[in-house]
């Protein structure tokens, strides 16, 4: 029997996956076909969504950019007539249009994403699921497990990069009547969607990782703190927890071992700072998510004052694999101090946006040009932004840099949770720094003066620079404020908030200077510093721009070159976008 | 989206049950507020006082929690909620000009509701479908790879749907 799988992660659904799925249901029903239709998680190739895979005796066939109409044709041609629709296939035994994207990946965290049906516990079990927890409960003492995780070299994938095993050890050594495990699923960095895809595509792997951690530190209760903006992830997690409870994988005396464990979900309510562990715990306790001073660390005094171990989604998803395959196999991957793999969310001005999991130590160029397929529209690669609002921009000239925690930190950026936004020549670095400062300034909880007011002042300075009112002394003032905010803030949000400004200043200082001194935006991005005009030689006189212009700044006669009056122009850029002849020019 | 209901607690059996279930647990304030917002579409002042009495937390403190988190609203929403993504990928792919067009078409700024109550415009940090940037979400539907034309067509569609419903 043939099986059809439809990728229904958030990206797949956004691209119209649900419509395709519904169409397939209808076709299968009306044509009375014997086909198994399944949903699956994110396959990683977001740029090819909607993805549909047909599994049959002759192999598997992956179709890209499927619409409901295409789905009907696939049913008629491939399912009924056994003739795969070759032109839409991106991957099969014969065709591999995705070789560049897939060949250098090593999927550990994403091992089941896009392969199994995330709503089925049996499919997870069929992929060796819940084998690791059984092995652990049967053969290992808690300290053995802690030891294995330390030796694997796994470091916190949420961004901090602290040794996971050491964290577990601290919590393990605490003596208390109650300990908690928390899974941080408050993935708040704009441009990062790794954790969401794991939760949506393989929720059981996270639950299993949490159980193993619970056994290792001696905890019987856990929370998953998931952002409310991820409704599908929450739904899949709830379903997975219910399945585990039904089978007795969660609850009392799990697998007859005497170990008891329960997992609850807490929905976030929209606050970026709650990704910080002490703020997150305050939020679970029902309070404003304001961070507190450490020490005491959560391992000593965490949720409701009890020892608590917090790891993020990706970290937990690694754990069952490490137990099943051995810590040495994991430690064999990666670089000297950064072991294993890392999932990156590739987005921005890149051809293949999506999720890629690669061994640590791969270079930026290998990811951007190899997996990412290069820059969109043949533009020039300028930089990658890593680590979101806490991170920074690494220029294209450093493209041979090996990606691991320490190398990235040396550049002034941070590994972060894995968002990798690729920028091209049309991205203004001053504007990008302003964008991130705007974000952190909004999300600052307000506890520390430097973070609350300092980020506001930095934002004001960046705003005036992008508006052409920058002063010569502004750059020094930005650096001064940046250092003070770093030193004067309690938590990671404030300590890292100036990073986007500092790294762009370090690598693209001339862009700041061009804005301030020459009143020019070299990337032609900042509206106040550009002027639109029409090139009479290129203009065909079609008049589309004049019709679109809401300020009546464009005049002319049909079939003759049009004229743009800069005095009336509101610089909205509509004319630039609609002109098919590249006759509208930004100066 | 939740319909806006008269903030009369007695009418919302489900919310009441939630209150009873959750108030005994520690850390229940945020889930309670989420439940209230699900029931009413926003958090009415009356409900704040009601929750305050039940859980024994001062209303001022509850107000502090509500205003801390971006998810909570103290005012009702329009019939259609438009959320524009301000994620990094959307930003570098021209989200700003999409926002300009949206504001022009609707005649409101971010955070506002149209006078006829048909649209509310909000911005969000990231919707997480970066491969489709720039993106907006109208109610529960995501629209990606936007340009000026596409935005206008989308707004037009929701406007005409609205007229059909009224007729």
XYZ file of C-alpha atoms in Angstrom:
754
model
C 0.000 0.000 0.000
C 1.156 3.491 -0.772
C 1.609 6.084 1.917
C 1.292 9.828 1.416
C 2.893 12.171 3.938
C 2.210 15.883 4.058
C 4.590 18.215 5.905
C 2.360 20.024 8.367
C 4.672 22.083 10.510
C 3.817 25.761 10.930
C 5.819 26.564 7.798
C 3.995 23.906 5.800
C 0.599 25.059 7.043
C 1.473 28.695 6.306
C 2.364 27.746 2.767
C -1.022 26.068 2.346
C -0.295 22.540 3.625
C -3.679 22.123 5.273
C -5.467 22.839 1.985
C -3.318 20.233 0.264
C -4.025 17.740 3.033
C -7.778 18.372 2.831
C -7.687 17.964 -0.932
C -5.908 14.625 -0.558
C -8.473 13.439 1.984
C -11.229 14.339 -0.464
C -9.518 12.684 -3.444
C -8.808 9.500 -1.524
C -12.403 9.336 -0.368
C -14.138 10.105 -3.663
C -11.860 7.843 -5.675
C -12.063 5.174 -2.995
C -8.302 4.598 -2.909
C -6.366 2.352 -0.618
C -3.781 4.831 0.521
C -2.527 5.743 3.939
C -2.491 9.510 4.429
C -0.325 10.888 7.221
C 0.833 14.213 8.508
C 4.424 14.795 9.483
C 6.555 17.606 10.852
C 8.946 20.044 9.244
C 11.224 18.376 6.704
C 13.627 21.314 6.906
C 13.220 22.492 3.337
C 10.897 25.373 4.098
C 11.730 27.001 0.764
C 10.087 24.077 -1.062
C 6.856 23.951 0.981
C 4.292 22.453 0.630
C 6.145 19.130 0.625
C 4.364 15.852 -0.037
C 6.080 12.476 0.066
C 4.744 9.348 -1.580
C 6.092 6.085 -0.199
C 5.612 2.950 -2.267
C 7.339 -0.303 -3.231
C 9.575 1.470 -5.747
C 10.919 3.898 -3.174
C 9.980 7.320 -1.906
C 9.165 10.362 -4.001
C 9.263 13.858 -2.553
C 7.166 16.490 -4.281
C 7.774 20.187 -3.694
C 5.588 23.286 -3.933
C 2.430 21.220 -3.962
C -0.878 23.040 -4.363
C -4.335 21.450 -4.080
C -4.452 21.262 -7.888
C -1.069 19.585 -8.050
C -2.177 17.224 -5.273
C -5.088 16.060 -7.434
C -2.768 15.422 -10.326
C -0.331 13.510 -8.120
C -3.220 11.304 -6.997
C -4.383 10.592 -10.542
C -0.982 10.125 -12.126
C 1.143 8.641 -9.370
C -1.260 6.886 -7.016
C -3.729 5.557 -9.582
C -1.641 5.236 -12.764
C 1.707 4.516 -11.067
C 3.407 7.240 -13.083
C 5.227 9.693 -10.780
C 4.922 13.325 -11.916
C 8.619 13.776 -12.602
C 8.688 17.546 -13.061
C 7.597 18.239 -9.469
C 9.804 15.649 -7.772
C 12.741 17.075 -5.870
C 13.981 13.860 -4.340
C 13.636 10.176 -5.171
C 16.009 7.300 -5.833
C 16.746 8.765 -9.254
C 16.380 12.491 -8.728
C 18.055 14.569 -6.052
C 17.572 18.249 -6.586
C 18.142 18.828 -2.888
C 21.579 17.267 -2.723
C 23.311 20.518 -1.815
C 20.876 21.153 0.977
C 20.995 17.661 2.420
C 24.431 16.168 1.793
C 26.391 17.856 4.597
C 23.690 17.616 7.201
C 23.774 15.224 10.112
C 20.356 14.914 11.657
C 20.429 13.968 15.335
C 17.999 16.428 16.871
C 15.893 16.393 13.720
C 16.251 12.608 13.355
C 12.502 12.061 13.240
C 11.269 15.442 12.032
C 9.504 15.108 8.730
C 9.775 11.319 8.923
C 7.347 10.224 11.604
C 3.811 11.291 12.328
C 4.274 13.481 15.428
C 0.803 12.649 16.685
C 1.608 8.935 16.896
C 3.553 7.527 19.830
C 3.877 4.218 18.001
C 5.794 5.803 15.163
C 8.179 7.335 17.682
C 8.602 3.973 19.389
C 9.290 2.344 16.009
C 12.287 4.695 15.656
C 13.805 3.408 18.929
C 11.712 5.875 20.906
C 11.515 5.437 24.679
C 14.293 2.868 24.435
C 16.804 5.206 26.055
C 14.691 5.822 29.150
C 14.112 2.087 29.544
C 17.831 1.363 29.253
C 18.587 4.071 31.759
C 16.016 2.902 34.294
C 17.164 -0.705 33.984
C 20.932 -0.429 33.839
C 22.145 2.909 35.119
C 22.343 4.852 38.320
C 21.494 8.546 38.142
C 25.130 9.578 38.556
C 26.078 7.253 35.642
C 23.746 9.216 33.416
C 25.111 12.552 34.600
C 28.554 11.216 33.847
C 27.628 10.085 30.340
C 26.139 13.469 29.499
C 29.237 15.258 30.808
C 31.473 13.024 28.702
C 29.333 13.552 25.586
C 30.326 17.216 25.707
C 26.748 18.388 25.151
C 26.403 22.112 25.835
C 23.207 24.090 26.369
C 21.622 24.734 22.991
C 19.566 27.689 24.169
C 22.496 29.992 23.669
C 24.468 29.962 26.904
C 26.535 26.967 25.939
C 27.056 25.743 29.502
C 27.863 22.046 29.941
C 24.543 20.209 30.245
C 26.061 17.379 32.253
C 27.581 19.783 34.787
C 24.247 21.510 35.183
C 22.643 18.138 35.878
C 25.394 17.306 38.346
C 24.768 20.441 40.404
C 21.059 19.658 40.617
C 21.791 15.989 41.286
C 24.009 16.804 44.264
C 21.424 19.036 45.954
C 19.521 17.322 48.721
C 15.846 18.262 48.717
C 12.401 16.730 49.115
C 11.386 18.113 45.726
C 13.243 18.965 42.527
C 12.004 20.242 39.213
C 12.933 19.851 35.571
C 12.005 22.698 33.245
C 12.100 22.644 29.472
C 12.614 26.144 28.121
C 10.497 26.316 24.971
C 10.161 30.088 25.037
C 11.973 30.524 21.746
C 11.769 34.278 21.488
C 14.604 35.310 19.181
C 13.111 36.761 16.032
C 14.281 34.624 13.155
C 14.673 31.426 15.146
C 12.326 28.492 14.716
C 14.395 25.413 15.526
C 12.687 24.510 18.778
C 9.263 25.043 17.315
C 10.007 22.561 14.537
C 11.267 19.955 16.987
C 8.217 20.340 19.239
C 5.894 20.157 16.262
C 7.720 17.388 14.445
C 8.999 15.141 17.230
C 7.538 16.063 20.639
C 8.229 12.666 22.197
C 11.995 13.050 21.850
C 11.814 16.128 24.084
C 9.638 14.350 26.644
C 12.036 11.397 26.717
C 15.007 13.716 27.207
C 13.206 15.358 30.113
C 12.443 11.991 31.732
C 16.103 10.988 31.552
C 17.090 14.319 33.100
C 14.465 13.816 35.804
C 15.876 10.416 36.688
C 19.435 11.770 36.666
C 18.811 14.634 39.074
C 16.141 12.929 41.163
C 13.110 14.927 40.118
C 9.566 13.699 39.718
C 7.916 16.766 38.240
C 8.553 18.892 35.183
C 7.250 21.885 33.326
C 7.486 22.816 29.681
C 7.350 26.587 29.331
C 6.218 27.130 25.774
C 5.463 30.436 24.119
C 1.785 30.984 23.406
C 2.683 32.054 19.872
C 3.293 28.370 19.108
C -0.241 26.935 19.284
C 0.575 23.902 17.155
C 3.592 22.987 19.273
C 1.446 23.192 22.411
C -1.225 21.019 20.828
C 1.274 18.351 19.795
C 2.930 18.395 23.224
C -0.401 17.990 25.013
C -1.238 15.082 22.749
C 2.168 13.465 23.335
C 1.893 13.836 27.117
C -1.598 12.318 27.104
C -0.330 9.340 25.079
C 2.528 8.792 27.529
C 0.200 8.954 30.511
C -2.107 6.449 28.891
C 0.736 3.983 28.326
C 2.216 4.525 31.755
C 5.396 6.137 30.351
C 4.562 9.117 32.504
C 3.052 8.756 35.946
C 3.919 6.526 38.856
C 6.372 3.635 38.794
C 7.399 4.022 35.151
C 8.360 0.691 33.479
C 8.140 -0.933 36.895
C 11.293 0.842 37.989
C 9.898 2.790 40.895
C 10.688 6.054 39.088
C 7.762 8.483 38.881
C 7.561 11.524 36.660
C 4.922 13.946 35.457
C 5.124 16.763 32.922
C 2.924 19.860 32.779
C 2.735 22.572 30.152
C 2.825 26.254 31.026
C 1.970 28.637 28.248
C 3.987 31.821 28.107
C 2.113 35.077 27.753
C 4.431 37.006 25.493
C 7.567 38.365 27.106
C 10.999 37.847 25.561
C 12.760 38.191 28.918
C 11.027 34.989 30.091
C 13.594 33.044 28.072
C 15.999 33.996 30.874
C 15.828 31.186 33.422
C 15.067 33.159 36.580
C 12.430 35.247 34.766
C 10.963 32.064 33.342
C 10.574 30.581 36.810
C 8.916 33.766 38.072
C 6.483 33.491 35.169
C 5.653 29.864 35.993
C 4.966 31.010 39.540
C 2.386 33.404 38.098
C 4.339 36.624 38.564
C 5.746 39.298 36.284
C 8.656 37.689 34.475
C 11.423 39.698 36.074
C 14.890 38.140 36.433
C 16.661 37.987 39.757
C 20.265 37.939 40.837
C 22.203 34.678 40.579
C 23.446 33.046 42.812
C 21.518 31.273 44.080
C 21.449 29.355 40.823
C 18.321 27.402 39.875
C 20.196 24.160 40.633
C 20.277 25.256 44.279
C 17.156 27.359 44.581
C 14.874 27.383 41.599
C 11.159 27.032 41.049
C 9.283 27.658 44.323
C 12.660 27.631 46.037
C 13.443 24.036 45.067
C 16.462 22.771 43.095
C 15.628 23.041 39.415
C 17.312 22.059 36.198
C 16.475 24.070 33.092
C 17.452 23.055 29.574
C 16.058 24.050 26.239
C 14.182 21.943 23.699
C 17.105 21.112 21.440
C 19.291 20.092 24.378
C 16.678 17.622 25.628
C 16.088 16.229 22.129
C 19.795 15.299 21.941
C 19.715 13.255 25.145
C 17.918 10.044 24.030
C 20.228 9.832 20.995
C 23.303 10.122 23.222
C 22.047 7.345 25.498
C 21.091 5.068 22.583
C 24.225 5.618 20.530
C 26.791 6.196 23.241
C 28.388 9.418 24.473
C 31.564 8.665 22.548
C 29.715 8.734 19.209
C 28.348 12.160 20.073
C 31.674 13.444 21.306
C 33.292 12.290 18.071
C 31.294 14.933 16.201
C 32.147 18.605 16.205
C 35.180 20.553 17.374
C 37.420 20.278 20.408
C 35.185 22.216 22.750
C 31.857 22.146 20.938
C 30.608 18.627 20.419
C 27.771 17.209 18.394
C 25.561 19.013 15.960
C 23.663 22.279 15.916
C 20.379 23.091 14.257
C 20.312 26.403 12.414
C 17.317 28.292 11.170
C 18.454 29.768 7.878
C 16.516 32.791 6.713
C 16.880 36.219 5.207
C 18.398 36.874 1.801
C 19.148 33.259 1.103
C 17.859 30.861 -1.532
C 17.200 27.887 0.721
C 15.601 29.110 3.892
C 14.826 26.332 6.280
C 16.254 24.190 9.032
C 19.679 22.657 8.744
C 21.434 20.467 11.286
C 25.186 20.297 10.842
C 28.148 19.090 12.885
C 29.803 21.874 14.877
C 32.830 23.239 13.085
C 31.294 23.738 9.662
C 32.208 27.102 8.153
C 29.812 29.979 7.523
C 30.495 29.784 3.785
C 29.741 26.059 3.702
C 26.359 26.779 5.232
C 25.505 29.893 3.215
C 26.705 28.727 -0.199
C 26.432 24.960 0.207
C 23.329 24.200 2.218
C 21.762 27.617 1.771
C 22.241 27.664 -1.980
C 23.744 31.156 -1.992
C 22.226 34.615 -1.940
C 18.819 35.424 -3.406
C 18.615 37.199 -6.765
C 22.370 36.940 -7.343
C 23.111 39.719 -4.856
C 26.342 40.038 -2.905
C 26.719 38.279 0.473
C 27.351 40.873 3.149
C 27.065 39.275 6.589
C 25.282 36.747 8.760
C 23.429 37.778 11.857
C 23.715 35.156 14.567
C 22.214 34.976 18.018
C 19.306 37.349 17.422
C 19.028 40.467 19.572
C 21.815 39.187 21.843
C 24.125 38.356 18.996
C 25.868 40.171 16.249
C 26.782 40.396 12.598
C 29.708 38.460 11.215
C 30.936 39.930 7.914
C 31.222 37.881 4.716
C 34.998 38.357 4.841
C 35.043 35.990 7.819
C 33.092 33.339 5.918
C 35.713 30.672 6.540
C 35.168 30.865 10.264
C 34.364 27.493 11.815
C 31.121 27.659 13.710
C 31.436 26.623 17.323
C 30.662 28.340 20.612
C 34.110 29.776 21.191
C 34.878 30.886 17.643
C 31.574 32.730 17.347
C 32.021 34.406 20.729
C 35.422 35.667 19.614
C 33.781 37.624 16.791
C 31.556 39.526 19.228
C 28.433 37.640 18.168
C 27.118 34.600 20.030
C 25.998 31.166 18.908
C 22.606 31.881 20.426
C 19.839 29.435 19.862
C 20.651 29.013 16.180
C 18.954 31.729 14.187
C 21.116 32.575 11.189
C 19.881 35.505 9.138
C 21.768 36.040 5.922
C 22.179 39.640 4.785
C 23.012 40.991 1.366
C 24.284 44.308 0.006
C 20.839 45.910 0.310
C 20.760 45.495 4.102
C 21.768 48.618 6.001
C 23.782 47.646 9.061
C 22.900 50.782 10.996
C 19.228 50.127 10.378
C 19.661 46.495 11.453
C 21.296 47.597 14.705
C 18.420 50.044 15.212
C 15.963 47.218 14.569
C 17.481 45.015 17.285
C 17.775 47.847 19.784
C 14.132 48.645 19.189
C 13.373 45.026 20.029
C 15.433 44.819 23.225
C 14.290 48.244 24.342
C 10.687 47.050 24.035
C 11.381 43.784 25.788
C 13.501 45.107 28.640
C 11.632 44.251 31.828
C 12.662 47.580 33.345
C 14.347 46.307 36.480
C 17.870 47.524 35.758
C 18.293 51.232 35.032
C 20.974 50.792 32.384
C 18.969 48.303 30.428
C 15.721 50.246 30.772
C 17.026 53.722 29.974
C 20.343 52.950 28.311
C 18.785 50.921 25.511
C 16.257 53.711 24.983
C 19.033 56.295 24.602
C 20.967 54.006 22.250
C 17.848 53.545 20.174
C 17.303 57.297 19.955
C 20.858 57.807 18.756
C 20.501 55.081 16.124
C 17.195 56.549 14.999
C 18.694 59.945 14.451
C 21.630 58.471 12.569
C 19.319 56.598 10.187
C 17.283 59.773 9.752
C 20.344 61.736 8.721
C 20.655 63.733 11.932
C 23.593 61.867 13.402
C 26.377 63.755 15.149
C 30.100 63.134 14.919
C 30.229 62.235 18.628
C 27.446 59.643 18.347
C 29.682 56.658 17.673
C 31.723 57.222 20.830
C 28.566 57.793 22.808
C 27.106 54.503 21.530
C 30.233 52.591 22.570
C 30.249 54.236 25.978
C 26.588 53.451 26.610
C 27.053 49.911 25.322
C 29.787 49.159 27.856
C 27.756 50.612 30.697
C 24.648 48.642 29.773
C 26.716 45.451 29.606
C 28.179 46.086 33.048
C 25.080 47.470 34.679
C 22.516 44.813 33.797
C 21.517 41.833 35.872
C 20.499 39.357 33.215
C 21.499 38.171 29.772
C 19.023 40.441 28.015
C 20.722 43.634 29.113
C 24.237 42.224 29.143
C 23.977 41.292 25.485
C 21.594 43.982 24.190
C 24.409 46.203 22.866
C 25.997 43.345 20.846
C 24.227 44.121 17.554
C 25.502 47.711 17.752
C 29.015 46.789 18.845
C 29.523 44.170 16.132
C 28.178 46.358 13.340
C 30.406 49.174 14.595
C 33.365 46.815 14.665
C 32.897 45.472 11.151
C 30.888 48.161 9.366
C 31.970 51.396 11.005
C 32.237 53.091 7.621
C 28.476 52.693 7.166
C 27.833 54.595 10.381
C 30.254 57.269 9.222
C 28.590 57.547 5.825
C 25.237 58.126 7.527
C 26.667 60.690 9.923
C 29.140 62.598 7.748
C 27.937 62.230 4.183
C 24.232 61.813 5.009
C 24.227 58.764 2.759
C 22.986 55.217 3.304
C 25.395 53.000 1.329
C 22.815 50.187 1.174
C 20.144 52.583 -0.155
C 17.817 51.519 2.597
C 17.228 54.406 5.005
C 14.321 56.399 3.592
C 15.508 59.784 4.855
C 18.842 59.406 3.102
C 17.751 58.291 -0.332
C 16.009 59.908 -3.243
C 14.000 58.185 -5.901
C 14.206 59.263 -9.514
C 13.263 57.870 -12.903
C 15.894 57.065 -15.499
C 14.455 58.521 -18.744
C 16.504 56.098 -20.828
C 15.034 53.032 -19.137
C 11.479 54.307 -18.639
C 9.068 52.901 -21.211
C 6.258 55.242 -20.220
C 3.908 52.494 -19.076
C 2.590 54.715 -16.281
C 2.279 51.977 -13.630
C 4.413 53.934 -11.159
C 2.282 57.064 -11.540
C -0.875 55.047 -10.873
C 0.630 53.517 -7.729
C 2.034 56.766 -6.354
C -0.145 57.970 -3.495
C 1.587 61.369 -3.268
C 1.031 62.292 -6.930
C 4.755 62.838 -7.302
C 5.037 61.083 -10.664
C 3.749 62.727 -13.823
C 4.112 62.117 -17.547
C 2.515 61.059 -20.766
C 2.005 57.468 -21.867
C 4.870 56.010 -23.877
C 7.143 58.887 -22.881
C 9.565 58.966 -19.985
C 7.856 59.865 -16.695
C 9.153 62.405 -14.215
C 9.356 62.035 -10.412
C 9.159 65.223 -8.371
C 11.385 64.600 -5.319
C 9.773 67.487 -3.450
C 6.428 65.654 -3.441
C 7.854 62.135 -3.027
C 7.017 60.396 0.283
C 9.712 57.759 -0.378
C 7.321 54.900 0.191
C 9.111 52.873 -2.479
C 5.959 51.627 -4.235
C 7.198 52.895 -7.638
C 10.508 51.116 -7.117
C 8.701 47.885 -6.400
C 6.236 48.000 -9.291
C 8.596 49.110 -12.075
C 9.332 46.135 -14.297
C 12.061 47.934 -16.238
C 14.341 48.951 -13.345
C 13.773 52.556 -14.406
C 13.084 53.755 -10.858
C 16.421 54.364 -9.206
C 17.407 54.939 -5.575
C 20.203 57.446 -5.035
C -11.229 34.213 17.554
C -13.197 34.453 20.738
C -16.395 36.447 20.439
C -16.612 39.477 22.661
C -19.105 38.728 25.365
C -20.721 40.742 28.052
C -18.337 40.515 30.990
C -20.815 38.760 33.183
C -19.039 35.979 34.976
C -22.157 33.944 35.603
C -22.661 33.468 31.868
C -19.349 31.801 31.307
C -19.665 28.403 32.842
C -16.415 27.219 31.385
C -14.425 30.103 32.792
C -16.066 29.633 36.154
C -15.094 25.977 36.176
C -11.557 26.989 35.307
C -11.516 29.379 38.208
C -12.542 26.609 40.554
C -10.022 24.165 39.104
C -7.077 26.463 38.968
C -7.308 28.724 41.951
C -6.135 26.054 44.310
C -2.914 25.502 42.414
C 0.065 27.720 42.956
C 1.141 29.781 39.969
C -2.376 29.832 38.594
C -2.725 33.551 37.893
C -1.424 33.561 34.319
C -3.470 30.514 33.231
C -6.541 32.151 34.814
C -5.973 35.346 32.882
C -5.443 33.338 29.697
C -8.693 31.549 30.336
C -10.504 34.862 30.938
C -9.161 36.260 27.703
C -10.219 33.128 25.819
C -13.734 33.575 27.163
C -14.192 37.314 26.665
C -11.702 38.178 23.945
C -10.045 40.563 26.398
C -9.732 40.989 30.155
C -12.563 43.164 31.484
C -11.921 45.201 34.621
C -14.713 43.429 36.442
C -12.917 40.123 35.957
C -9.716 41.495 37.475
C -11.557 42.290 40.687
C -13.331 38.965 40.616
C -10.070 37.023 40.238
C -8.475 39.199 42.892
C -11.100 38.240 45.446
C -10.896 34.578 44.577
C -7.141 34.112 44.632
C -6.316 36.744 47.227
C -3.887 38.719 45.058
C -4.407 42.521 45.049
C -5.976 43.868 41.835
C -3.007 46.198 41.346
C -0.643 43.250 41.285
C -2.850 41.421 38.778
C -2.906 44.573 36.645
C 0.900 44.562 36.831
C 1.028 41.011 35.514
C -1.460 41.796 32.733
C 0.495 44.779 31.458
C 3.811 42.949 31.685
C 2.858 40.329 29.104
C 2.104 41.335 25.542
C -0.495 38.606 25.107
C -3.030 40.249 27.425
C -5.459 42.934 26.285
C -7.544 45.296 28.348
C -9.641 46.343 25.357
C -11.710 44.255 22.964
C -10.318 43.420 19.553
C -11.711 44.156 16.116
C -13.441 41.370 14.189
C -10.289 40.614 12.218
C -6.921 40.620 13.900
C -4.057 41.449 11.574
C -0.641 40.688 12.967
C 2.358 41.898 11.060
C 5.576 40.014 11.666
C 8.537 42.133 12.670
C 11.021 39.290 12.740
C 14.534 39.770 11.423
C 13.915 37.910 8.189
C 10.781 39.963 7.547
C 12.594 43.168 8.461
C 15.361 42.638 5.915
C 12.803 41.566 3.328
C 10.838 44.811 3.509
C 8.313 44.412 6.344
C 8.462 48.153 6.929
C 7.015 49.051 3.544
C 4.362 46.348 3.988
C 3.405 48.022 7.246
C 3.165 51.410 5.530
C 0.756 49.992 2.964
C -1.294 48.252 5.662
C -1.579 51.435 7.686
C -2.553 53.430 4.587
C -5.170 50.880 3.560
C -6.707 50.583 7.017
C -6.197 54.154 8.178
C -4.900 53.027 11.588
C -1.540 52.566 13.278
C -0.176 49.507 15.046
C -2.142 48.782 18.201
C -5.317 50.443 16.959
C -8.723 49.208 15.823
C -10.683 50.689 12.908
C -13.706 52.800 13.833
C -16.080 50.216 12.370
C -14.448 47.550 14.554
C -13.557 45.368 11.582
C -9.772 45.366 11.863
C -7.224 45.501 14.653
C -3.592 45.903 13.630
C -0.850 44.491 15.829
C 2.803 43.787 15.378
C 4.493 40.629 16.636
C 8.152 39.900 17.222
C 8.259 36.799 15.034
C 5.691 34.413 13.637
C 8.387 31.848 12.929
C 7.705 31.262 9.237
C 10.815 33.119 8.143
C 11.041 31.287 4.832
C 7.886 33.114 3.707
C 9.068 36.600 4.709
C 7.553 39.144 4.737
C 4.543 37.646 6.497
C 1.286 38.747 8.085
C -1.265 36.688 9.919
C -4.951 37.531 9.627
C -6.838 35.731 12.387
C -5.368 32.235 12.030
C -4.324 32.420 8.396
C -0.774 33.199 7.400
C -0.062 35.148 4.235
C 3.520 35.105 3.042
C 5.867 36.402 0.336
C 3.978 39.692 0.430
C 4.294 42.710 -1.786
C 2.196 45.852 -2.020
C -0.262 44.337 -4.464
C -0.808 41.176 -2.473
C -1.463 43.130 0.721
C -4.106 45.248 -0.982
C -5.834 42.177 -2.367
C -5.855 40.502 1.042
C -7.369 43.537 2.777
C -9.933 43.872 0.013
C -10.954 40.261 0.450
C -11.529 40.620 4.192
C -13.396 43.879 3.654
C -15.744 42.325 1.118
C -16.229 39.216 3.291
C -17.283 41.572 6.026
C -19.838 43.291 3.772
C -21.298 39.947 2.725
C -21.705 38.967 6.347
C -23.423 42.231 7.226
C -25.761 41.948 4.230
